[in-house]
Short mmCIF file of C-alpha atoms in Angstrom, two decimals:
data_model
loop_
_atom_site.label_atom_id
_atom_site.label_comp_id
_atom_site.label_asym_id
_atom_site.label_seq_id
_atom_site.Cartn_x
_atom_site.Cartn_y
_atom_site.Cartn_z
CA MET A 74 17.44 5.25 9.82
CA ALA A 75 14.42 6.95 11.40
CA GLY A 76 11.12 5.12 11.39
CA PHE A 77 7.91 6.21 9.72
CA ASP A 78 6.55 9.46 11.15
CA PRO A 79 3.09 10.45 9.81
CA ASP A 80 3.85 14.11 10.49
CA LEU A 81 7.06 14.00 8.45
CA HIS A 82 5.96 11.48 5.82
CA PRO A 83 2.49 12.41 4.52
CA VAL A 84 0.64 9.61 2.74
CA ARG A 85 -0.97 10.82 -0.47
CA ARG A 86 -1.28 7.62 -2.48
CA VAL A 87 -1.31 3.98 -1.36
CA LEU A 88 -1.40 0.63 -3.16
CA CYS A 89 -2.56 -2.28 -1.00
CA PHE A 90 -2.04 -5.94 -1.92
CA ALA A 91 -3.87 -8.97 -0.58
CA ALA A 92 -4.06 -12.63 -1.47
CA HIS A 93 -7.85 -12.93 -1.10
CA PRO A 94 -10.92 -10.72 -0.83
CA ASP A 95 -11.35 -9.80 2.89
CA ASP A 96 -7.62 -10.04 3.80
CA LEU A 97 -7.21 -6.27 3.70
CA ASP A 98 -10.39 -5.73 5.69
CA PHE A 99 -9.08 -7.95 8.48
CA GLY A 100 -5.55 -6.52 8.40
CA ALA A 101 -5.70 -2.86 7.47
CA ALA A 102 -9.18 -1.43 6.79
CA GLY A 103 -9.11 0.86 9.83
CA THR A 104 -5.83 2.38 8.68
CA VAL A 105 -7.13 2.65 5.12
CA ALA A 106 -10.25 4.44 6.34
CA ALA A 107 -8.07 6.97 8.15
CA TRP A 108 -5.96 7.51 5.04
CA THR A 109 -8.94 8.10 2.76
CA ALA A 110 -10.59 10.39 5.32
CA ALA A 111 -7.42 12.48 5.21
CA GLY A 112 -7.65 12.72 1.42
CA ALA A 113 -5.30 9.94 0.32
CA GLU A 114 -5.99 7.98 -2.86
CA VAL A 115 -5.96 4.25 -2.07
CA HIS A 116 -5.93 1.34 -4.51
CA TYR A 117 -6.56 -2.32 -3.67
CA CYS A 118 -5.04 -5.21 -5.62
CA ILE A 119 -6.49 -8.64 -4.85
CA MET A 120 -4.29 -11.39 -6.26
CA THR A 121 -6.69 -14.35 -6.23
CA ASP A 122 -10.43 -14.55 -6.83
CA GLY A 123 -11.09 -16.29 -3.52
CA ASP A 124 -12.87 -19.03 -5.45
CA ALA A 125 -11.93 -21.72 -2.90
CA GLY A 126 -13.49 -19.78 -0.02
CA GLY A 127 -16.94 -19.86 1.50
CA PHE A 128 -19.06 -22.57 3.06
CA ALA A 129 -22.02 -23.10 0.73
CA LYS A 130 -21.75 -26.27 -1.36
CA ASP A 131 -24.36 -25.17 -3.87
CA ASN A 132 -23.50 -22.73 -6.67
CA HIS A 133 -19.84 -22.68 -5.68
CA ALA A 134 -18.96 -21.86 -9.29
CA GLU A 135 -20.31 -18.38 -8.62
CA MET A 136 -17.99 -17.82 -5.64
CA ALA A 137 -15.40 -15.72 -7.51
CA ALA A 138 -18.02 -13.29 -8.81
CA LEU A 139 -19.63 -13.04 -5.36
CA ARG A 140 -16.32 -12.30 -3.73
CA HIS A 141 -15.46 -9.63 -6.28
CA THR A 142 -18.76 -7.93 -5.44
CA GLU A 143 -18.19 -8.25 -1.69
CA GLN A 144 -14.71 -6.77 -1.97
CA ARG A 145 -15.81 -3.82 -4.06
CA GLN A 146 -18.58 -3.05 -1.55
CA ALA A 147 -16.20 -3.41 1.40
CA ALA A 148 -13.66 -1.16 -0.29
CA LEU A 149 -16.21 1.59 -0.85
CA THR A 150 -17.10 1.42 2.85
CA VAL A 151 -13.59 2.65 3.73
CA GLY A 152 -13.33 5.10 0.83
CA VAL A 153 -11.52 2.97 -1.76
CA GLU A 154 -12.81 3.28 -5.32
CA HIS A 155 -9.99 1.53 -7.19
CA VAL A 156 -9.96 -2.27 -6.87
CA HIS A 157 -7.74 -4.36 -9.15
CA PHE A 158 -8.09 -8.15 -9.43
CA LEU A 159 -5.20 -10.23 -10.76
CA GLY A 160 -7.46 -13.27 -11.17
CA GLU A 161 -5.09 -15.96 -9.86
CA ARG A 162 -6.65 -19.21 -8.64
CA ASP A 163 -7.30 -19.40 -4.90
CA GLY A 164 -4.76 -21.74 -3.29
CA TYR A 165 -2.40 -21.70 -6.27
CA LEU A 166 -0.73 -18.30 -5.91
CA GLU A 167 3.03 -18.33 -6.45
CA PRO A 168 5.61 -15.49 -6.56
CA SER A 169 6.24 -16.24 -10.21
CA HIS A 170 7.74 -13.82 -12.69
CA GLU A 171 4.35 -13.48 -14.38
CA VAL A 172 2.76 -12.37 -11.09
CA MET A 173 5.74 -10.17 -10.24
CA ARG A 174 5.68 -8.47 -13.63
CA ARG A 175 2.03 -7.53 -13.06
CA VAL A 176 2.81 -6.28 -9.55
CA VAL A 177 5.69 -4.17 -10.84
CA ALA A 178 3.48 -2.76 -13.59
CA LEU A 179 0.78 -1.74 -11.12
CA ILE A 180 3.21 -0.14 -8.67
CA ARG A 181 4.81 1.85 -11.50
CA GLN A 182 1.36 2.87 -12.72
CA VAL A 183 0.06 4.04 -9.33
CA ARG A 184 3.45 5.34 -8.04
CA PRO A 185 2.38 5.27 -4.38
CA ASP A 186 4.01 6.66 -1.27
CA VAL A 187 3.23 3.37 0.49
CA VAL A 188 2.84 -0.16 -0.77
CA LEU A 189 1.01 -2.28 1.78
CA ALA A 190 1.15 -6.07 1.48
CA MET A 191 0.87 -9.30 3.42
CA HIS A 192 3.95 -10.42 5.31
CA PRO A 193 6.11 -13.05 3.58
CA GLU A 194 7.13 -14.66 6.89
CA ARG A 195 5.06 -17.41 8.49
CA ASN A 196 3.43 -16.66 11.85
CA TRP A 197 3.98 -19.81 13.90
CA ASP A 198 1.84 -18.48 16.78
CA ARG A 199 -1.24 -18.53 14.56
CA ILE A 200 -0.59 -20.53 11.43
CA GLN A 201 -4.09 -19.75 10.08
CA SER A 202 -2.88 -16.22 9.40
CA SER A 203 -0.13 -17.66 7.17
CA HIS A 204 -2.13 -19.24 4.36
CA PRO A 205 0.30 -20.18 1.55
CA ASP A 206 -1.36 -17.58 -0.67
CA HIS A 207 -0.66 -14.93 2.00
CA LEU A 208 3.02 -15.80 2.04
CA ALA A 209 3.14 -15.86 -1.77
CA CYS A 210 1.49 -12.44 -1.92
CA GLY A 211 4.09 -11.00 0.44
CA GLU A 212 7.00 -12.65 -1.33
CA ALA A 213 5.84 -11.50 -4.77
CA VAL A 214 5.44 -7.91 -3.58
CA VAL A 215 8.73 -7.77 -1.67
CA ARG A 216 10.64 -9.22 -4.64
CA SER A 217 8.93 -6.71 -6.90
CA VAL A 218 9.57 -3.69 -4.69
CA TYR A 219 13.29 -4.37 -4.76
CA PRO A 220 14.90 -4.43 -7.19
CA ALA A 221 12.41 -4.73 -10.04
CA VAL A 222 10.21 -1.65 -9.49
CA GLU A 223 13.18 0.69 -9.44
CA ASN A 224 15.29 -1.13 -12.05
CA PRO A 225 14.56 0.05 -15.62
CA PHE A 226 16.16 -3.12 -16.97
CA ALA A 227 13.80 -5.43 -15.07
CA TYR A 228 10.87 -6.41 -17.30
CA PRO A 229 12.05 -3.97 -20.01
CA GLU A 230 8.75 -4.30 -21.85
CA LEU A 231 7.19 -2.20 -19.09
CA GLU A 232 9.50 0.70 -19.88
CA ALA A 233 8.46 0.37 -23.51
CA GLU A 234 4.82 0.64 -22.37
CA GLY A 235 5.55 3.90 -20.57
CA LEU A 236 5.72 2.39 -17.07
CA SER A 237 9.04 3.85 -15.99
CA ALA A 238 11.10 2.73 -13.01
CA TYR A 239 10.07 4.19 -9.66
CA LYS A 240 11.72 4.39 -6.24
CA LEU A 241 9.09 3.39 -3.70
CA PRO A 242 9.51 5.21 -0.37
CA TRP A 243 7.76 2.84 2.07
CA LEU A 244 6.68 -0.79 2.32
CA TRP A 245 4.16 -1.72 5.03
CA LEU A 246 3.61 -5.42 5.77
CA TYR A 247 0.66 -6.84 7.72
CA ALA A 248 -0.44 -10.25 9.08
CA GLY A 249 3.09 -11.29 9.99
CA PRO A 250 4.89 -12.41 13.16
CA ALA A 251 4.30 -10.13 16.15
CA GLU A 252 8.02 -9.76 16.74
CA ARG A 253 8.35 -8.00 13.38
CA GLU A 254 5.79 -5.29 14.20
CA ASN A 255 7.31 -1.83 14.56
CA HIS A 256 4.41 0.52 13.80
CA TRP A 257 0.94 0.71 15.34
CA VAL A 258 -1.97 2.77 14.02
CA ASP A 259 -4.74 3.81 16.39
CA VAL A 260 -7.96 2.89 14.56
CA THR A 261 -10.37 3.51 17.42
CA GLU A 262 -12.15 6.23 15.45
CA THR A 263 -12.37 4.20 12.23
CA PHE A 264 -13.03 0.77 13.75
CA ASP A 265 -16.76 0.89 13.01
CA ARG A 266 -15.99 1.35 9.31
CA LYS A 267 -13.55 -1.56 9.42
CA MET A 268 -16.28 -3.77 10.92
CA GLU A 269 -18.80 -2.56 8.36
CA ALA A 270 -16.35 -3.50 5.60
CA LEU A 271 -15.89 -6.99 7.05
CA ARG A 272 -19.65 -7.53 7.21
CA HIS A 273 -19.82 -7.26 3.42
CA HIS A 274 -17.95 -10.57 3.13
CA LEU A 275 -21.09 -12.57 3.83
CA THR A 276 -19.86 -15.71 2.06
CA GLN A 277 -16.99 -16.05 4.54
CA HIS A 278 -18.61 -15.55 7.94
CA PRO A 279 -21.14 -18.16 9.12
CA ASP A 280 -20.99 -16.58 12.59
CA ILE A 281 -20.70 -12.81 12.26
CA ALA A 282 -20.84 -12.15 16.01
CA LYS A 283 -17.92 -14.53 16.62
CA MET A 284 -15.94 -12.87 13.84
CA GLU A 285 -16.58 -9.41 15.23
CA ALA A 286 -15.52 -10.43 18.75
CA PHE A 287 -12.32 -11.98 17.38
CA VAL A 288 -11.42 -8.85 15.40
CA GLU A 289 -12.10 -6.52 18.34
CA ASP A 290 -10.02 -8.67 20.71
CA LYS A 291 -7.11 -8.61 18.26
CA ALA A 292 -7.40 -4.84 17.87
CA ARG A 293 -7.26 -4.38 21.65
CA ASP A 294 -4.23 -6.68 21.88
CA ARG A 295 -2.44 -4.70 19.18
CA ALA A 296 -3.19 -1.40 20.90
CA ALA A 297 -1.75 -2.78 24.14
CA ALA A 298 1.35 -4.05 22.32
CA GLY A 299 1.83 -0.60 20.80
CA GLY A 300 1.40 1.16 24.13
CA LEU A 301 -1.63 3.13 22.95
CA GLY A 302 -3.53 3.02 26.22
CA GLU A 303 -6.53 1.30 27.71
CA GLY A 304 -9.68 1.22 25.58
CA ARG A 305 -7.87 1.91 22.31
CA LEU A 306 -7.97 -0.23 19.16
CA ALA A 307 -5.09 -0.62 16.74
CA GLU A 308 -3.72 -2.27 13.62
CA SER A 309 -0.05 -3.20 13.48
CA PHE A 310 2.52 -3.31 10.70
CA HIS A 311 6.12 -4.08 9.89
CA VAL A 312 7.20 -0.87 8.19
CA VAL A 313 10.24 -1.05 5.94
CA ALA A 314 12.02 2.08 4.71
CA VAL A 315 12.78 1.26 1.08
CA ASN A 316 13.67 4.72 -0.26
CA PRO A 317 12.35 7.13 2.36
CA PRO A 318 12.21 10.81 1.34
CA GLU A 319 15.20 11.83 3.44
CA ALA A 320 17.30 9.30 1.53
CA ILE A 321 16.34 10.61 -1.91
CA ALA A 322 17.83 13.90 -2.99
CA GLY A 323 15.16 16.23 -4.25
CA PHE A 324 12.25 13.94 -3.32
#
């Protein structure tokens, strides 16, 4: 089956999932900024409150509220106005049926062209990118995308609420093993907005300059891996064709 072609598969609506506030800004904010600049409607869904993050020992009880604020500000920086929080506890996320039911409900509500989520496979080359919550986020979304989202008999109460079954065209996964990557997005023109979004997460970055250098180095590495040319910056994804338009009669 042919891969994702932005000229053949226009992106009009996207729903992006992350385990914690700032995950999407590290993994996909440059791509998101390009989508919104082109007129796409993008939603974020953050599964945990990020309450176990940060470095300050004082007033840690306020961390969840601070991280909600940081994420909303970061989202606006790349043109995202819709931010949903599932409110799970940081470090305790599981791909449970309760979480999956809420994921299915949101996908059916938004009915996006693309669902973007963290990769459910562990990256052994850099285990820090495979926080257990990251893996749980990916697993919950993948399990939800197929078969539950498109099965009217899965979570039948959702059908009763008017959230009818929906065939998702594309699933994009980020922050996974490099060998799974099959799609690279040139974010050179939107990279400044990505960095601006990341700077809103002040509770998470004791050394902003070090963070910025790390992110830029990774973007250069991804551009090289994708063959985009010297001096370019990129984000990379594992794109899965779930029900691409050419496979759905009358899409």
